[in-house]
CSV table of C-alpha atoms in Angstrom, one decimal:
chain,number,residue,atom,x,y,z
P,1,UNK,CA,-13.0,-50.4,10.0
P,2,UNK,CA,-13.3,-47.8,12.4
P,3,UNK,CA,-16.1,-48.8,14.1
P,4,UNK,CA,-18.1,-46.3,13.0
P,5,UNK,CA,-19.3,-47.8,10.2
P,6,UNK,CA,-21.7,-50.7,9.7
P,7,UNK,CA,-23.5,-52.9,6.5
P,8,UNK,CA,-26.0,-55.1,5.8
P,9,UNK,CA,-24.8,-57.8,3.8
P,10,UNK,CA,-25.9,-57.4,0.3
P,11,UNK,CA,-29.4,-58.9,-0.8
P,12,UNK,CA,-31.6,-59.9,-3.3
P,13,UNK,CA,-34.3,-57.2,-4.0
P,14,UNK,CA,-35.5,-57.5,-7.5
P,15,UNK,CA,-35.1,-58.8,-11.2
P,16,UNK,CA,-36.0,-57.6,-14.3
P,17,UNK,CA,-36.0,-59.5,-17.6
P,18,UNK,CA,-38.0,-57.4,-20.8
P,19,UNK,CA,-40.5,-59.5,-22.7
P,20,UNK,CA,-38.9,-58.8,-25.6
P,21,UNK,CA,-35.0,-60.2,-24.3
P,22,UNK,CA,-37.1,-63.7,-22.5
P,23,UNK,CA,-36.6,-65.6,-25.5
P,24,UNK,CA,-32.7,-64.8,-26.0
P,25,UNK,CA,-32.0,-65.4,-22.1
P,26,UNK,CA,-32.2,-68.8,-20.4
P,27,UNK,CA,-32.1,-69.7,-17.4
P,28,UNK,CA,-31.1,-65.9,-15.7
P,29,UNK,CA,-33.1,-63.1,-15.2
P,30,UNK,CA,-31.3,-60.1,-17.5
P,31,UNK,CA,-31.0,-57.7,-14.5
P,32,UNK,CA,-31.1,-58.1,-11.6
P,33,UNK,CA,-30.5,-55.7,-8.3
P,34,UNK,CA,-29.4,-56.0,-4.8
P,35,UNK,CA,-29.9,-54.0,-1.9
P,36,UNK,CA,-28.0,-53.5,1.8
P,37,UNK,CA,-27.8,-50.6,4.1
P,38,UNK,CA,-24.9,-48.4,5.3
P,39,UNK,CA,-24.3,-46.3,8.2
P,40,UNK,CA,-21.9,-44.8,8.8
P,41,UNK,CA,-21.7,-42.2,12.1
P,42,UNK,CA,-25.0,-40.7,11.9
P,43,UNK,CA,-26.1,-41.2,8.3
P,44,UNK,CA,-28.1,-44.1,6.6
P,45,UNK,CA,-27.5,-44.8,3.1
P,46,UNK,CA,-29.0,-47.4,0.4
P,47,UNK,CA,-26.8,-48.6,-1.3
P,48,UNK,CA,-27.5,-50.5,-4.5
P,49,UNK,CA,-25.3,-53.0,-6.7
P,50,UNK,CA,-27.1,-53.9,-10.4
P,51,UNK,CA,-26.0,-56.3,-12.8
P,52,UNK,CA,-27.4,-56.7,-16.2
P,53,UNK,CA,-26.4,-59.6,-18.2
P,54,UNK,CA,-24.6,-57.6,-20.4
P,55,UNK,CA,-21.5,-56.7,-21.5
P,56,UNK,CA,-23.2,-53.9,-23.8
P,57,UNK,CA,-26.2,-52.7,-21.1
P,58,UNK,CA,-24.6,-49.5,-20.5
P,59,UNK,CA,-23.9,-49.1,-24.9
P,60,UNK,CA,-28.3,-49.0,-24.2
P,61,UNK,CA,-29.2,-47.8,-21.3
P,62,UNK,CA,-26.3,-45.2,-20.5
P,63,UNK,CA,-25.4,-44.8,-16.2
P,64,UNK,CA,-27.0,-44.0,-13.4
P,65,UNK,CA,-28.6,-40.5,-13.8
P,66,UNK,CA,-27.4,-38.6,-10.6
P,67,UNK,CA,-29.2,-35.4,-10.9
P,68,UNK,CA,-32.4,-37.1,-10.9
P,69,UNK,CA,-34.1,-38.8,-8.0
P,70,UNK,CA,-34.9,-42.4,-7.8
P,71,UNK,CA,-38.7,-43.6,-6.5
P,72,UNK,CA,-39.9,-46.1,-4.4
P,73,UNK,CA,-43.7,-46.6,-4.7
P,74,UNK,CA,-45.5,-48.5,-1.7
P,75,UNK,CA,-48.1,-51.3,-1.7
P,76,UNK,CA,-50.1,-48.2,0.1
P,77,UNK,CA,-50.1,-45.9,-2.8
P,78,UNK,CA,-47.2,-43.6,-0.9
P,79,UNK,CA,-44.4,-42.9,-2.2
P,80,UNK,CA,-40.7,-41.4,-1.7
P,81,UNK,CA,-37.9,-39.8,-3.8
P,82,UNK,CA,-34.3,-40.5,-3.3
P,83,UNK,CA,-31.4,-38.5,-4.3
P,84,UNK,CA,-28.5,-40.3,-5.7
P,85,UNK,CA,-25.7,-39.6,-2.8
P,86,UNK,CA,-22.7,-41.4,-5.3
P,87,UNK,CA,-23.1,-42.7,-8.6
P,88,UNK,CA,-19.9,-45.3,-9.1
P,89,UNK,CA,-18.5,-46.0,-12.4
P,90,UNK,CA,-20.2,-49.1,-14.4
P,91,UNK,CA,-17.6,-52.0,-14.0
P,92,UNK,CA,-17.9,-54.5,-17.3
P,93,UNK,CA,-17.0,-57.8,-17.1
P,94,UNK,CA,-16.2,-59.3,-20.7
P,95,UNK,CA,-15.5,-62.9,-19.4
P,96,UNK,CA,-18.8,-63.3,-17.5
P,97,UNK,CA,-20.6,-60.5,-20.2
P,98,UNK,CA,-21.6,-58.6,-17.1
P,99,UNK,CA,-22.4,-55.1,-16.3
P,100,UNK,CA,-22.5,-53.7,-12.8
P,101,UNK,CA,-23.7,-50.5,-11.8
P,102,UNK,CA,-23.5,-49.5,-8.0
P,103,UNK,CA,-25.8,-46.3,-6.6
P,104,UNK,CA,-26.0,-45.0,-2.9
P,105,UNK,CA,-29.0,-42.8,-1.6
P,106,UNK,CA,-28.6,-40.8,1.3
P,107,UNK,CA,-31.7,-41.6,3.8
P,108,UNK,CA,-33.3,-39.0,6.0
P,109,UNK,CA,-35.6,-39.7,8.9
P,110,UNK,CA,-38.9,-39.6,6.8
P,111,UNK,CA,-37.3,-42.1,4.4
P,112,UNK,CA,-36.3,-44.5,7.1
P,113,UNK,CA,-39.6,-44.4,8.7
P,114,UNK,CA,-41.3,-45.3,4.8
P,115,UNK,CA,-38.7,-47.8,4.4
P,116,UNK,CA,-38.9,-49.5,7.8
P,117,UNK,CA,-43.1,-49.6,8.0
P,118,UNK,CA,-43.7,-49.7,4.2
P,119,UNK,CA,-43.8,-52.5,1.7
P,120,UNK,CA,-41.9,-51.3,-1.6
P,121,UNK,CA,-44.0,-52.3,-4.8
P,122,UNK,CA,-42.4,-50.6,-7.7
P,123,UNK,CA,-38.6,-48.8,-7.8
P,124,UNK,CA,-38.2,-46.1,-10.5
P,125,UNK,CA,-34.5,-45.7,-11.4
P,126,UNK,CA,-33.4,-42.7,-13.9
P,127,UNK,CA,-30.9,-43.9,-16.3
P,128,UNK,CA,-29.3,-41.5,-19.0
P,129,UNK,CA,-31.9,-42.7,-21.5
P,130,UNK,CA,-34.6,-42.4,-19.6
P,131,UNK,CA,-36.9,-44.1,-16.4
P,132,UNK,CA,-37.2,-47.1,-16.0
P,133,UNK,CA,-39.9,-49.2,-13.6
P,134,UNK,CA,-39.4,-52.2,-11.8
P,135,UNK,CA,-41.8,-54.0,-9.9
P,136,UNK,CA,-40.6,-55.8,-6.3
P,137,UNK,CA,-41.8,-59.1,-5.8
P,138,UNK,CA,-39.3,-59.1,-2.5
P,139,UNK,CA,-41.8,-56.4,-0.8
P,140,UNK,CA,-40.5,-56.7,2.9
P,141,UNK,CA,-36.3,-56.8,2.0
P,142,UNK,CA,-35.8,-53.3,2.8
P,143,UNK,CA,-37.4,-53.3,6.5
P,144,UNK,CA,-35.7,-56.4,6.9
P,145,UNK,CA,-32.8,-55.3,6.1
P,146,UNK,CA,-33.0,-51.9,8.3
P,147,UNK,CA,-34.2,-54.1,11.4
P,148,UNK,CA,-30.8,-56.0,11.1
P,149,UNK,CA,-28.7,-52.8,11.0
P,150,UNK,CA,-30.6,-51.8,14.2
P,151,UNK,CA,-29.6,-55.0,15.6
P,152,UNK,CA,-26.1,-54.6,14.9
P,153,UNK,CA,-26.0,-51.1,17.1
C-alpha cells in the first residue's frame, strides 16, 4: 500500500433469510452482508461484500442497480441515500453454491456524521428486479466501524 489508504476489516452487519426459503435452508441464513470502511486520501467509502446461498441468486434477483441509490433508515426515523460509487461483477462459486456481490458508496460529510451518531434499522438496496428491505439487528456496526478507522489515522 501506499499509505494512503486504510480499511476496516470486513464485518458482520446483517442477514436475510425469506419466509418462504426457511424451510429449504438449515442451519445458514440465505444472505447475508458484511460491511467495512475505506479511505483512501481524503474520501470515505462503504464498501459492502453480499453473499447469498446461491449459486442462482443473481438468475432472481439480477445485480446491484448502480443508478439507483441505496437507503439507510435510522432507529430515529432519519434517513440517508447512498449512491453506488462501484458496482463489481457478481463472482459465483459452484463448489460452495455461493453468490457474492460487492458495492462501494462514496460517503460525504453529512453521511459520516448519520453513520457515526445514528443507529441503522433498515438498509434498502436496489437490485435489477427491484428494492429490497433489510432490517439490521447489528444497529451500532457502522459507528463502530468508523470509530476504528479514526483510530487507525
Amino acid at each position: 500500500a501506499d499509505g494512503k489508504r486504510k480499511a476496516t476489516a470486513y464485518t458482520d452487519w446483517f442477514s436475510h433469510t425469506a419466509p418462504e426459503l426457511e424451510k429449504h435452508i438449515r442451519g445458514e441464513d440465505f444472505m447475508r452482508c458484511e460491511a467495512r470502511f475505506l479511505k483512501y486520501r481524503k474520501d470515505t467509502y462503504l464498501e459492502l461484500r453480499i453473499v447469498f446461498n446461491s449459486y442462482k441468486a443473481s438468475d432472481f434477483l439480477g445485480s446491484i442497480d448502480p443508478s439507483l441509490p441505496a437507503r439507510i433508515d435510522f432507529l430515529n426515523e432519519s434517513f440517508i441515500y447512498l449512491t453506488p460509487y462501484a458496482v463489481a461483477e457478481t463472482v459465483r462459486d459452484r463448489n460452495r453454491g455461493q453468490s457474492a456481490f460487492h458495492v462501494q458508496f462514496l460517503l460525504d460529510r453529512e453521511d459520516l456524521r448519520y453513520l457515526s451518531r445514528q443507529q441503522a434499522d433498515v438498509f434498502t438496496l436496489f437490485w435489477t428486479s427491484g428494492p429490497a428491505r433489510y432490517e439490521i439487528v447489528k444497529l451500532d456496526v457502522l459507528a463502530d466501524l468508523l470509530e476504528c478507522l479514526r483510530e487507525a489515522e
